[in-house]
Coordinates of N, CA, C and O in Angstrom, one line a residue:
X423 N 0.8 -1.2 0.1 CA 0.0 0.0 0.1 C 0.9 1.3 -0.1 O 0.6 2.3 -0.6
X424 N 2.0 1.3 0.9 CA 2.9 2.4 0.8 C 3.4 2.7 -0.5 O 3.7 3.9 -0.8
X425 N 3.5 1.9 -1.4 CA 4.2 1.9 -2.8 C 3.3 2.8 -3.6 O 3.9 3.3 -4.6
X426 N 2.0 3.0 -3.4 CA 1.2 3.7 -4.2 C 1.5 5.3 -3.9 O 1.2 6.2 -4.8
X427 N 2.0 5.7 -2.8 CA 2.1 7.1 -2.2 C 3.6 7.4 -2.2 O 3.9 8.6 -2.3
X428 N 4.5 6.5 -1.9 CA 6.0 6.7 -1.8 C 6.7 6.1 -2.9 O 6.6 4.8 -2.8
X429 N 7.5 6.8 -3.8 CA 8.3 6.4 -4.8 C 9.7 5.7 -4.4 O 9.9 4.6 -4.9
X430 N 10.3 6.4 -3.4 CA 11.7 6.0 -3.3 C 11.7 4.8 -2.2 O 11.0 4.9 -1.2
X431 N 12.4 3.9 -2.7 CA 12.5 2.7 -1.8 C 13.1 3.1 -0.4 O 12.6 2.4 0.6
X432 N 13.7 4.0 -0.3 CA 14.4 4.3 1.1 C 13.3 4.9 2.0 O 13.5 4.5 3.1
X433 N 12.5 5.6 1.6 CA 11.3 6.0 2.3 C 10.5 4.8 2.7 O 10.2 5.0 3.9
X434 N 10.1 4.0 1.8 CA 9.2 2.8 2.2 C 10.0 2.0 3.4 O 9.5 1.6 4.4
X435 N 11.3 1.9 3.1 CA 12.2 1.0 4.0 C 12.2 1.6 5.3 O 12.1 1.0 6.4
X436 N 12.4 3.0 5.3 CA 12.5 3.7 6.7 C 11.1 3.7 7.5 O 11.1 3.5 8.7
X437 N 10.0 3.8 6.8 CA 8.6 3.5 7.3 C 8.6 2.2 7.9 O 8.0 2.0 9.1
X438 N 8.8 1.2 7.2 CA 8.7 -0.2 7.4 C 9.7 -0.7 8.7 O 9.4 -1.8 9.2
X439 N 10.7 0.0 8.8 CA 11.7 -0.2 9.8 C 11.3 0.4 11.2 O 11.7 -0.2 12.3
X440 N 10.4 1.2 11.3 CA 9.7 1.7 12.3 C 9.0 0.8 13.3 O 8.4 -0.3 12.7
X441 N 8.9 0.8 14.6 CA 8.2 0.0 15.4 C 6.5 0.2 15.2 O 5.8 -0.6 15.5
X442 N 6.3 1.3 14.6 CA 4.9 1.6 14.3 C 4.4 1.3 13.0 O 3.3 1.7 12.6
X443 N 5.2 0.7 12.2 CA 4.9 0.4 10.7 C 3.6 -0.3 10.5 O 3.0 0.1 9.7
X444 N 3.3 -1.5 11.2 CA 2.1 -2.0 11.2 C 0.8 -1.0 11.1 O -0.1 -1.1 10.4
X445 N 0.9 -0.3 12.3 CA -0.2 0.7 12.3 C -0.3 1.8 11.3 O -1.3 2.2 11.0
X446 N 0.9 2.2 10.9 CA 1.1 3.2 9.9 C 0.5 2.7 8.5 O -0.4 3.3 7.8
X447 N 0.8 1.5 8.2 CA 0.2 0.8 7.0 C -1.1 0.7 7.1 O -2.0 0.9 6.2
X448 N -1.7 0.3 8.2 CA -3.2 0.1 8.4 C -3.8 1.6 8.3 O -5.0 1.6 7.8
X449 N -3.4 2.7 8.9 CA -3.9 3.9 8.7 C -3.8 4.4 7.3 O -4.9 5.0 6.9
X450 N -2.8 4.1 6.5 CA -2.9 4.4 5.0 C -4.0 3.6 4.3 O -4.6 4.3 3.5
X451 N -4.0 2.4 4.6 CA -5.1 1.7 4.1 C -6.5 2.3 4.4 O -7.4 2.4 3.5
X452 N -6.7 2.7 5.6 CA -8.0 3.4 6.1 C -8.2 4.6 5.3 O -9.3 4.9 4.9
X453 N -7.2 5.4 5.3 CA -7.4 6.7 4.6 C -7.7 6.5 3.2 O -8.5 7.3 2.6
X454 N -7.0 5.5 2.5 CA -7.4 5.2 1.0 C -8.8 4.8 0.9 O -9.6 5.3 0.1
X455 N -9.4 4.0 1.9 CA -10.7 3.5 1.9 C -11.7 4.5 2.2 O -12.8 4.6 1.6
X456 N -11.3 5.6 2.8 CA -12.1 6.8 3.3 C -12.1 7.8 2.0 O -12.9 8.8 2.2
X457 N -11.3 7.8 1.1 CA -11.2 8.5 0.0 C -10.3 9.9 0.3 O -10.6 10.8 -0.3
X458 N -9.4 9.7 1.2 CA -8.6 10.9 1.4 C -7.5 11.4 0.2 O -7.2 10.4 -0.6
X459 N -7.6 12.5 0.0 CA -6.7 13.0 -1.0 C -5.2 12.7 -0.9 O -4.8 12.5 0.3
X460 N -4.6 12.5 -1.9 CA -3.1 12.0 -1.9 C -2.2 12.8 -1.0 O -1.4 12.4 -0.4
X461 N -2.5 14.1 -0.9 CA -1.7 15.2 -0.2 C -1.7 14.8 1.3 O -0.7 15.1 2.1
X462 N -2.9 14.3 1.9 CA -3.0 13.8 3.1 C -2.1 12.8 3.5 O -1.4 12.7 4.7
X463 N -1.6 11.9 2.6 CA -0.8 10.8 3.0 C 0.8 11.4 3.1 O 1.3 11.1 4.1
X464 N 1.1 12.4 2.2 CA 2.3 13.0 2.3 C 2.4 13.9 3.6 O 3.6 14.3 4.0
X465 N 1.4 14.4 4.1 CA 1.4 15.3 5.1 C 1.2 14.3 6.6 O 2.2 14.6 7.4
X466 N 0.6 13.4 6.6 CA 0.3 12.7 7.9 C 1.2 11.6 8.2 O 1.7 11.3 9.4
X467 N 1.7 10.9 7.2 CA 2.7 9.7 7.4 C 4.0 10.3 8.0 O 4.3 9.5 9.1
X468 N 4.6 11.1 7.5 CA 5.6 11.7 8.2 C 5.7 12.1 9.5 O 6.5 11.9 10.3
X469 N 4.4 12.8 9.9 CA 4.2 13.1 11.3 C 4.2 11.8 12.2 O 4.8 11.9 13.1
X470 N 3.5 10.7 11.6 CA 3.6 9.6 12.4 C 4.9 8.9 12.5 O 5.4 8.3 13.6
X471 N 5.8 9.0 11.4 CA 7.1 8.6 11.6 C 7.9 9.4 12.5 O 8.9 8.8 13.2
X472 N 7.7 10.7 12.5 CA 8.4 11.5 13.5 C 7.9 11.2 14.9 O 8.8 11.0 16.0
X473 N 6.8 10.9 15.1 CA 6.3 10.3 16.6 C 7.0 9.3 16.9 O 7.4 9.0 18.0
X474 N 7.0 8.1 16.0 CA 7.6 6.8 16.4 C 9.1 7.1 16.7 O 9.6 6.4 17.5
X475 N 9.8 7.9 16.0 CA 11.2 8.1 16.3 C 11.4 8.9 17.5 O 12.2 8.4 18.5
X476 N 10.4 9.7 18.0 CA 10.4 10.4 19.1 C 10.2 9.3 20.3 O 10.8 9.3 21.4
X477 N 9.2 8.5 20.0 CA 8.9 7.5 21.1 C 10.0 6.6 21.3 O 10.2 6.1 22.4
X478 N 10.7 6.1 20.3 CA 11.7 5.2 20.4 C 12.9 5.7 21.1 O 13.8 5.0 21.7
X479 N 13.3 7.0 21.1 CA 14.4 7.6 21.6 C 14.3 8.5 22.8 O 15.2 8.7 23.6
X480 N 13.1 8.9 23.1 CA 12.6 9.9 24.2 C 12.8 9.0 25.6 O 12.5 7.9 25.7
X481 N 13.1 9.8 26.7 CA 13.2 9.1 27.9 C 11.8 9.2 28.6 O 11.5 9.9 29.5
X482 N 10.9 8.5 28.0 CA 9.6 8.3 28.4 C 9.2 6.9 28.4 O 9.4 6.2 27.4
X483 N 8.8 6.2 29.6 CA 8.6 5.0 29.6 C 7.2 4.4 30.0 O 6.6 5.1 30.8
X484 N 6.7 3.5 29.5 CA 5.4 2.8 29.7 C 4.3 3.6 30.1 O 3.8 4.6 29.2
X485 N 4.0 3.6 31.4 CA 2.7 4.3 31.9 C 3.0 5.7 32.0 O 1.9 6.5 31.8
X486 N 4.1 6.3 32.1 CA 4.3 7.7 32.0 C 3.9 8.4 30.7 O 3.3 9.3 30.6
X487 N 4.3 7.6 29.5 CA 3.9 8.0 28.3 C 2.5 8.0 28.1 O 1.9 9.0 27.6
X488 N 1.8 6.9 28.3 CA 0.5 6.8 28.4 C -0.4 8.0 29.1 O -1.4 8.4 28.5
X489 N 0.2 8.4 30.2 CA -0.4 9.5 30.9 C -0.6 10.8 30.1 O -1.5 11.4 30.1
X490 N 0.7 11.0 29.3 CA 0.5 12.0 28.3 C -0.5 12.1 27.3 O -0.8 13.0 26.8
X491 N -0.7 10.9 26.8 CA -1.7 10.8 25.8 C -3.1 10.9 26.2 O -4.0 11.0 25.3
X492 N -3.6 10.9 27.4 CA -4.9 10.9 27.8 C -5.4 12.4 27.7 O -5.0 13.4 27.6

């Protein structure tokens, strides 16, 4: 599904290397099913990737992190 929106293999590999990759791909499938315009994919997927990078490197663990999401 990501291949429809991202041309560069390095971009697809970077997304799929993320711990959040299954959820990102599911979100892309959902957006496509809902009829979202292509520009939304280019805007929203990088935000999710940045969030995944932040979560993987930040000093925020388990329940403390969940507290911030509420």
